[in-house]
Each structure stands twice: as structure tokens, then as C-alpha cells.
Amino acid sequence: MRGEKRPVPARPCVSRRCLCRCPTRFRPALLPKRAPRLALPHKQPRSPALGAKMSLFGSTSGFGAGGTSMFGNTATDNHNPMKDIEVTSPPDDSIGCLAFSPLALPGNFLIAGSWANDVRCWEVQDNGQTIPKAQQMHTGPVLDVCWSDDGSKVFTASCDKTAKMWDLNSNQAIQIAQHEAPVKTIHWIKAPNYSCVMTGSWDKTLKFWDTRSPTPMMTLQLPERCYCADVVHPMAVVATAERGLIVYQLENQPSEFRRIESPLKHQHRCVAIFKDKVNKPTGFALGSIEGRVAIHYINPPNPAKDNFTFKCHRSNGTNTSAPQDIYAVNGIAFHPAHGTLATVGSDGRFSFWDKDARTKLKTSEQLDQPISACCFNHNGNIFAYASSYDWSKGHEFYNPQKKNYIFLRNAAEELKPRNKK
Amino acid sequence: MTICHFFLQGRCRFGERCWNEHPRGGGRSGPAAPPSQGTGRGGWGAHNQRYTNVVQPSNFSKPTTWGGSRDDGKAFFGPSVDYGATGSGNKSSGFSQNRFSALSSEQNIGNSYRDEEEKLLEGIIKDMEVWESSGQWMFSCYSPMKEKPNISGFPDFSPEELHLEYYNCRANNNIQNYINSVQQLVNQWRNRLLELKTLNTSTKAALVSELKNVVSQPLPTFGFGGQQTSTFGSSGFPLSSSSNRSASNSSFKSNTELVSASSGSTTAFGSSSMVPDPSALGVTSSSRSATSIGFGSQSASSAASFSFKKPETAGSFGASGFSGFGGSSAVNLSSTTSLPAFGAVNAAVAAPASESGNSLFGQSVSAFGYNVAPAPPAATSIVTSDKLFTPKTDLSPEELKQFEAKKFTLGKIPLKPPPIELLNV
């Protein structure tokens, strides 16, 4: 330019490996440009597993007849545009939570809690077949489930203000916790010197339970109703109503570590802790109802630079200022090996993101129902997401006849982080 | 040197590093992120290219709170990345419009930093517009900026709570009840939204004082975070529909109590910052509280949990009356003087200790209570009361002992404020 010093790039570099020092460091993710997937009419339900499972319906546990209408799918519905594996005999009402078994348990077992007051367990085999194994009931909708670290017990939290411990070997469930309001979150804490169950409830308390005793080991007050929580030892994060956000440290005994100003403007909906390269929890991702996720590090070297928020689950209002539709982020899950994250939203899509490269890896096609929950299995090969109504549009859009699904997707490849060079 | 014509258009990619001259006073360039920051201005560069003839400086009237021309390195909400290669054109174009707006009007020349308040207000207006048009969840709290407290009038309800209410009503066969309550909540939301969208002077004044009340003051003995936001009549009182009347009556009462209290209170606890324009707030809250309605589901615990007022005749006030990070529910006041002790102890810390007996915060409560620094800006919502200090005679001997001791012992922390005699300020 004018015989001056360095060449000015004529356009920002779009190559991933661009070494030029142009100011635009972040490029949109370079996915190969494929033709957009058309919503082809469904020929037949794809899952071959279903055929084999017909015989199992009659034989195993009482899942009820709700699941058998799988084959009645019409040709033009969009309930599985991603052609993922459907879990057999899914719950009859909205699915609130999903959890895969931990590493200690050989094989993969999936637990789902639903608004039909039940908790169901499936075994997921390597060929994709899902075998319903057992179920337990509460007297209210089940809002959260988690596994113990050895994989022998499942803890379930419900709107009936109790939490139960389900021993899978004996198929017995006993109540281990009591609150004064529905229990929204439940997590198992395994510390070197103690282990307990942490329950967060809408009665604004966080209680820690030794499963053998009817009184809590500890109760911590929250500023507001607990909306979501996550635990990765020795850190726990609880997000409450009115944009409350508290971090706890769990060494020795749980104590409040810091209260954080919420990086989001609206109601918190889901939270997930991520770890750094040496497997220590170092921050969390917080999702709100406003289609936005905030990545927040606990002790970053440069907070203004390291913490950021990104928009997701919004309809792309094309070009002009046509208002977009904004959907809530219903769940966030981090891939256990790659550290990349998945978000699911009320728009019926899931997306994979790489927070270090700050790029999006993939967005799914739109399902016909919101995706209400998601989780990864212990090694990150399977990504499970539940398609069911999350009440994001009120009771008018609630259709009790609509089927709810849980899909399983092979996540080993799609969640590899982008090499940022 | 040559004048950088990209800078004049507001899209110089090199910012401070640019080797051409950036004339100051010719307008500021919008993008305030120097390349070295490497902030996630995602599709920024790419989208810049799409702007061939769009940015005419005179088109834009007001800057907004997004980015703007502030180089202080503190972007709101951290750098906001707009992900998504393809379709994000809209959002980032909206973004860039806002960025460039700093360029725009002559008002900006020579006055790079608009009044922060006005920025906030404009941001609020914009957010309200988006909220209304985007179909996002209505019953959510809202705050215009990261450090600010929640704006009053937006109670927080999660979809699960409404879902559960519906199921309960369905079980009792009174779905109509549910529908009515939801309808009222929706109307309330809409009214508040309109209020905020079309800011007239009184709402403006109320808002501004609300937002300004987040002042951090180190308080003498008790080390409160000093954050008080007086969200009068705030956060819709969740009431079961039957108890609507009595609740709104008492909330009225509490407002007047509060108003008179705040005018008369001493300033030892920095409570003076709590006095917003009473009349304005009285007005707005009165219009709101009459219609506030909510679900009575989370009520029972209010006795145990410190953050609410004790349940009144109206029963369930529970849940969202309390904005954890600074919004205080005026509702708190309508109970007896024992409750105003709310102000005495760092709210979230000690209270349950005496109630439930085993609330621990890992370190001694006094450490938490006395430390101003770690207390986040909006940590405690201190509600003034008619009396800030209890007279010595009102305290039980054990409470007196606690006050006289050097440190509070966990489990015995008094709920009432200390007697004035014992304070060494």
C-alpha cells in the first residue's frame, strides 16, 4: 500500500492456519460446506435395534404400554432429523434429566427422570441396542438424577420434596433426603475424607446428606431458589433464581467459596463445570433462558479476556433487524475427554462448541420438540439427548399425546476440538 | 500521514496499530478491541467486509451499552462472541450498527463517554424490545448490566415451577386457577416491560436510583457489603390467588413503613443509600403490587429461611420475594421488629445458623461477615427497618452476650440488630 511497510491483508484471513497478524483472530468454524440437510420425510424409523427389542417388551419390567407405539411414526414427522438411535420405551412424559453410569460400572447404563414421576434405567450396548432394565417411582415429577461414584446407586430428586437412593442391585429405593420444597438438583460428592449427597431445592437451601441418617450433615442457605448445580470435586457451583451464583469448595467440608456476579442478564437455567488440562475443575459454563452461555473461569489470569459469553439457540433472523427468536438453553454438558461442550435448547437443536477455540463445532437439525436434557457417557463416546416439551411456551403448547424421545448419538468424532493454530 | 479511511467509516481493523492516521474528533471508531486483546470478535472481520455502503455516520442516533467507545477494557459481559458462521449476519450486523453509532452523532464529538446512566437506560430499552419480540421466557429476572442488580418488577420463575403448578392444579381439577394466575403474571410482565420500554420521567428516576443504589460501603462493625437496592414492591409476591387481597394490602403497608423508615433512619449502616425517591417508587410499586400474583408453592420454608419475612396472614409469600444479589424485597418489612434484624447480620451467612443450627460456611461467620472485600458488590440486601438498633432491653441475655463477645459463635448469632450502645464506630 503506497510503498509502505508491511502488506495489509486485503481481506481477513479465513484460513485456519493463518499466521498473519490481522486483528481478526477468530474465524468462523470451517466446517466443510455441505448442502443443508433437508428435512426429508421419514421413510421408516431407523433404529434397527427396535426390531430386536419387540420381544423384550413383554418380558421385562413394568414399563407400561406407553412405549410400544414406536412404530406408528408417520412418514413426515421430524422427531429425529439427525437419525440418531432412539432409546426404547422412553418415558411417557417430559424428560427432566439424564445421567450415564460412571466409569466404575462396566458397560453403559442410562438413567432418565421424567415428569411422569418415574425414573427408568436402560442398558446401552455397544451396538446401539438399548435394553430397558428397571424403573422406580416417586410421588412427584423427577427433576434430577445422579449416580454414585461406584455405579451401584442412583440418587433421584423429585418434586415430592424428597430424594431417594436407588440401589440397583436390589432394585430398592429408600428416601434419603427431605426438603420443604421440590428438590431441584442432586449430586454425589466423593471427597477423600467424606462422601455425601448434595441436594439443592426451591426452599432456598442446599443440604448435604449422609445416606444413612435422616437429618442432613449440613445445610447451607442460598439467596434464592436453587435452579441448577454441578459438582466436580473439589468444586461445586450453584446457580439460583434472581441471577444468583455461588461457588463452593468441597475439601474437608463444603463451604461457600465465592459469590459471583452473574455474567448473564437473565434467569439462569443450567450450569456445568469444566476442567483444565490437568483435570482440575477450573470454571463453569452457565446457560440462561436468553439463548446465551457464559464461560467463566474461577481464577483466570485475565478475567476480562478469558471470561466471555456467546449466543446460541437463536433463530437466525435473516439479515435485517427482523427480530430473532430466542430460546432457552436447557442443558450444558462437557465432553469428558475433549473438554468441548454441548448445549441443548428449547429450539429443538443441540450444538457442540469448543470454548478454547471459541468456535462452534456443529449444530444439529431442528427437532420438532425442545430438547430438555443431555449428557455424555463416561468416556464421551455417547451423547444422549431427550426430546420432550420443557414448558418453555406455557401450558398451551403442552400436548400429553406427544411422544417423548431419548436419542443416542456417537460423539467420539464430532466433539474433537478444533486445532487452533 | 494519510488519514485512514476505514477509521472514518468506523471499521479500521488495526485500531491503534493502524499506520494511518486516525483523526480524533472525526468520530471514534467503533471497534474498541485492539488486536492484541484477541477478543472473540468472531465474525467481526468477515462481516466488516459486507458493509460496503451501509455505515453512514449520520444514520445513528444513540450509542448503546454494547461496546461503544469505551476503551477501558471492561467490555460488558466480557467480550461477546457471536458464533455461527452462516446465519449470524443479522445479529452481528445489529452489533456493528451499535458499535458504529459511537461514530455517529455530533454529540459524541468531544464527548466520548456518554453518561453512563443514559447508556444503561438505552440498553434497557433495547433489551426490552428484544425480549418482547423474541419469544423468550417471560418470567425471568433482568439486569441491564453485569454489576447491576436486578431490575424490580420482574419476578423469576422457572419453567419447571410453572410446569409443576400446572400439574398440581390439574390434579385438583382447577386448571382455570392456574390459567388465571399465569395470565396475571403475563400481564404484569407486559406492563412492566412497556413501562421500561417507554421510559417516562418517573420510571426513569426510579430506575436510575435503583441502579445507583448498588454502592459498596464498608460498614463499621458488621462489614456488610453495603449493597442495598431498594426494590420496592419488587419481584412479584408469589401469592396464592386467594390471598391476593390481603397480601397487596400488607405490601402497601410495608412500602409506607419503609418510606417513613428510610427517611428517619440513621446512617450508620449506610442505609441512607437506601432512600430512593420514595414517591416515585411508592407510585410504581403501588401500581404493581396490586396485581402481583404468583404461586404459593414455596412458602413453608420461609420461617426457616432467613431471607424472607415470616409468613403473614396471607400465608405464602415465599419464593421470589428476594433477589439474592442485592434486590431486597420490601415485603420483608411488614413484620415485627425482630425481622429488621435482617440488617444486622450478613444476610446469607449467619441467619440460618441460629435457626437450623448447622449452617456452616467453612470459616467462622465473623470472618465472612467482617470482610468487606470478598463480599460481592450486591451480596447482601439490607432492608432498612423502622429501627436499626435494638435497645439493650430488647435483647435476650444470650444475644447480649453474643454482641459483647469479640466474635459471634456459630449457632448463636442473634437475629436482631445490635444495641447502639455496644457499637464502636
PDB file of C-alpha atoms in Angstrom, chain B residues 245-358:
ATOM      1  CA  ARG B 245     -56.051  -9.091  48.589  1.00  0.00           C
ATOM      2  CA  SER B 246     -54.513  -9.271  51.960  1.00  0.00           C
ATOM      3  CA  ALA B 247     -51.111  -9.561  50.524  1.00  0.00           C
ATOM      4  CA  SER B 248     -51.387  -6.495  48.490  1.00  0.00           C
ATOM      5  CA  ASN B 249     -52.658  -4.655  51.462  1.00  0.00           C
ATOM      6  CA  SER B 250     -49.762  -5.591  53.544  1.00  0.00           C
ATOM      7  CA  SER B 251     -47.346  -4.824  50.848  1.00  0.00           C
ATOM      8  CA  PHE B 252     -48.744  -1.383  50.755  1.00  0.00           C
ATOM      9  CA  LYS B 253     -48.201  -1.110  54.376  1.00  0.00           C
ATOM     10  CA  SER B 254     -44.693  -2.219  54.094  1.00  0.00           C
ATOM     11  CA  ASN B 255     -43.991   0.345  51.497  1.00  0.00           C
ATOM     12  CA  THR B 256     -45.171   3.161  53.599  1.00  0.00           C
ATOM     13  CA  GLU B 257     -43.343   1.813  56.539  1.00  0.00           C
ATOM     14  CA  LEU B 258     -40.263   1.621  54.549  1.00  0.00           C
ATOM     15  CA  VAL B 259     -40.608   5.028  53.192  1.00  0.00           C
ATOM     16  CA  SER B 260     -41.008   6.564  56.552  1.00  0.00           C
ATOM     17  CA  ALA B 261     -38.320   4.435  57.967  1.00  0.00           C
ATOM     18  CA  SER B 262     -35.811   5.294  55.434  1.00  0.00           C
ATOM     19  CA  SER B 263     -36.326   8.926  55.896  1.00  0.00           C
ATOM     20  CA  GLY B 264     -35.837   8.622  59.557  1.00  0.00           C
ATOM     21  CA  SER B 265     -33.073   6.139  59.786  1.00  0.00           C
ATOM     22  CA  THR B 266     -29.583   6.828  60.846  1.00  0.00           C
ATOM     23  CA  THR B 267     -26.757   6.479  58.504  1.00  0.00           C
ATOM     24  CA  ALA B 268     -24.561   4.253  60.487  1.00  0.00           C
ATOM     25  CA  PHE B 269     -25.203   1.368  58.271  1.00  0.00           C
ATOM     26  CA  GLY B 270     -25.079   3.283  55.148  1.00  0.00           C
ATOM     27  CA  SER B 271     -28.708   2.864  54.951  1.00  0.00           C
ATOM     28  CA  SER B 272     -29.131   6.288  53.646  1.00  0.00           C
ATOM     29  CA  SER B 273     -28.227   4.997  50.318  1.00  0.00           C
ATOM     30  CA  MET B 274     -31.416   3.183  50.523  1.00  0.00           C
ATOM     31  CA  VAL B 275     -33.561   6.150  50.133  1.00  0.00           C
ATOM     32  CA  PRO B 276     -34.616   6.350  46.647  1.00  0.00           C
ATOM     33  CA  ASP B 277     -37.210   8.775  45.638  1.00  0.00           C
ATOM     34  CA  PRO B 278     -39.961   7.483  47.840  1.00  0.00           C
ATOM     35  CA  SER B 279     -42.781   8.993  45.999  1.00  0.00           C
ATOM     36  CA  ALA B 280     -41.777   7.681  42.677  1.00  0.00           C
ATOM     37  CA  LEU B 281     -41.232   4.288  43.983  1.00  0.00           C
ATOM     38  CA  GLY B 282     -44.305   4.387  46.032  1.00  0.00           C
ATOM     39  CA  VAL B 283     -46.184   5.100  42.920  1.00  0.00           C
ATOM     40  CA  THR B 284     -44.693   2.443  40.830  1.00  0.00           C
ATOM     41  CA  SER B 285     -44.844  -0.155  43.462  1.00  0.00           C
ATOM     42  CA  SER B 286     -48.380   0.529  44.244  1.00  0.00           C
ATOM     43  CA  SER B 287     -49.329   0.016  40.712  1.00  0.00           C
ATOM     44  CA  ARG B 288     -47.530  -3.224  40.697  1.00  0.00           C
ATOM     45  CA  SER B 289     -48.283  -4.771  43.959  1.00  0.00           C
ATOM     46  CA  ALA B 290     -51.929  -4.705  43.428  1.00  0.00           C
ATOM     47  CA  THR B 291     -51.636  -7.036  40.603  1.00  0.00           C
ATOM     48  CA  SER B 292     -48.931  -9.229  41.846  1.00  0.00           C
ATOM     49  CA  ILE B 293     -49.854 -12.746  41.937  1.00  0.00           C
ATOM     50  CA  GLY B 294     -47.873 -15.836  41.938  1.00  0.00           C
ATOM     51  CA  PHE B 295     -47.710 -19.340  43.130  1.00  0.00           C
ATOM     52  CA  GLY B 296     -47.808 -20.177  46.697  1.00  0.00           C
ATOM     53  CA  SER B 297     -45.846 -23.309  46.367  1.00  0.00           C
ATOM     54  CA  GLN B 298     -42.669 -22.391  48.047  1.00  0.00           C
ATOM     55  CA  SER B 299     -43.912 -20.933  51.178  1.00  0.00           C
ATOM     56  CA  ALA B 300     -43.453 -23.184  54.067  1.00  0.00           C
ATOM     57  CA  SER B 301     -39.828 -22.722  54.443  1.00  0.00           C
ATOM     58  CA  SER B 302     -39.945 -19.039  54.985  1.00  0.00           C
ATOM     59  CA  ALA B 303     -39.881 -19.482  58.676  1.00  0.00           C
ATOM     60  CA  ALA B 304     -36.640 -21.265  58.494  1.00  0.00           C
ATOM     61  CA  SER B 305     -35.041 -19.341  55.789  1.00  0.00           C
ATOM     62  CA  PHE B 306     -33.916 -16.059  56.861  1.00  0.00           C
ATOM     63  CA  SER B 307     -34.268 -14.208  53.729  1.00  0.00           C
ATOM     64  CA  PHE B 308     -37.963 -13.779  53.766  1.00  0.00           C
ATOM     65  CA  LYS B 309     -40.219 -12.119  56.058  1.00  0.00           C
ATOM     66  CA  LYS B 310     -42.040 -14.507  58.217  1.00  0.00           C
ATOM     67  CA  PRO B 311     -45.210 -15.800  56.724  1.00  0.00           C
ATOM     68  CA  GLU B 312     -48.008 -13.444  57.234  1.00  0.00           C
ATOM     69  CA  THR B 313     -51.669 -13.752  57.357  1.00  0.00           C
ATOM     70  CA  ALA B 314     -51.525 -14.004  53.667  1.00  0.00           C
ATOM     71  CA  GLY B 315     -49.539 -17.093  54.051  1.00  0.00           C
ATOM     72  CA  SER B 316     -47.292 -17.867  51.250  1.00  0.00           C
ATOM     73  CA  PHE B 317     -45.026 -15.097  50.299  1.00  0.00           C
ATOM     74  CA  GLY B 318     -42.176 -17.415  49.851  1.00  0.00           C
ATOM     75  CA  ALA B 319     -40.064 -17.731  46.848  1.00  0.00           C
ATOM     76  CA  SER B 320     -39.165 -14.931  44.736  1.00  0.00           C
ATOM     77  CA  GLY B 321     -39.528 -12.041  47.011  1.00  0.00           C
ATOM     78  CA  PHE B 322     -35.819 -11.886  47.381  1.00  0.00           C
ATOM     79  CA  SER B 323     -33.252 -11.031  44.896  1.00  0.00           C
ATOM     80  CA  GLY B 324     -30.197 -12.692  46.133  1.00  0.00           C
ATOM     81  CA  PHE B 325     -27.729 -10.240  44.971  1.00  0.00           C
ATOM     82  CA  GLY B 326     -28.982  -7.056  46.151  1.00  0.00           C
ATOM     83  CA  GLY B 327     -32.592  -6.699  45.384  1.00  0.00           C
ATOM     84  CA  SER B 328     -34.370  -6.551  48.622  1.00  0.00           C
ATOM     85  CA  SER B 329     -37.930  -7.259  48.963  1.00  0.00           C
ATOM     86  CA  ALA B 330     -39.686  -4.555  50.746  1.00  0.00           C
ATOM     87  CA  VAL B 331     -42.059  -7.184  51.776  1.00  0.00           C
ATOM     88  CA  ASN B 332     -39.643  -8.037  54.434  1.00  0.00           C
ATOM     89  CA  LEU B 333     -40.603  -5.124  56.438  1.00  0.00           C
ATOM     90  CA  SER B 334     -44.096  -5.668  57.216  1.00  0.00           C
ATOM     91  CA  SER B 335     -43.389  -7.964  60.059  1.00  0.00           C
ATOM     92  CA  THR B 336     -42.302  -7.187  63.511  1.00  0.00           C
ATOM     93  CA  THR B 337     -39.214  -5.509  64.631  1.00  0.00           C
ATOM     94  CA  SER B 338     -37.465  -8.720  65.146  1.00  0.00           C
ATOM     95  CA  LEU B 339     -37.161  -9.230  61.497  1.00  0.00           C
ATOM     96  CA  PRO B 340     -35.440  -5.997  60.645  1.00  0.00           C
ATOM     97  CA  ALA B 341     -32.519  -7.550  62.266  1.00  0.00           C
ATOM     98  CA  PHE B 342     -32.075  -8.655  58.777  1.00  0.00           C
ATOM     99  CA  GLY B 343     -29.797  -5.762  58.522  1.00  0.00           C
ATOM    100  CA  ALA B 344     -27.775  -6.790  61.456  1.00  0.00           C
ATOM    101  CA  VAL B 345     -26.028  -9.739  60.146  1.00  0.00           C
ATOM    102  CA  ASN B 346     -24.773 -10.539  56.792  1.00  0.00           C
ATOM    103  CA  ALA B 347     -27.889 -11.931  55.421  1.00  0.00           C
ATOM    104  CA  ALA B 348     -26.953 -15.091  53.804  1.00  0.00           C
ATOM    105  CA  VAL B 349     -24.464 -16.080  56.347  1.00  0.00           C
ATOM    106  CA  ALA B 350     -25.459 -16.186  59.820  1.00  0.00           C
ATOM    107  CA  ALA B 351     -29.123 -16.269  59.996  1.00  0.00           C
ATOM    108  CA  PRO B 352     -29.707 -19.887  59.368  1.00  0.00           C
ATOM    109  CA  ALA B 353     -27.089 -20.653  61.895  1.00  0.00           C
ATOM    110  CA  SER B 354     -29.360 -19.741  64.627  1.00  0.00           C
ATOM    111  CA  GLU B 355     -32.341 -21.269  63.005  1.00  0.00           C
ATOM    112  CA  SER B 356     -31.168 -24.518  61.743  1.00  0.00           C
ATOM    113  CA  GLY B 357     -28.205 -24.823  63.894  1.00  0.00           C
ATOM    114  CA  ASN B 358     -25.867 -26.268  61.424  1.00  0.00           C
TER     115      ASN B 358
END
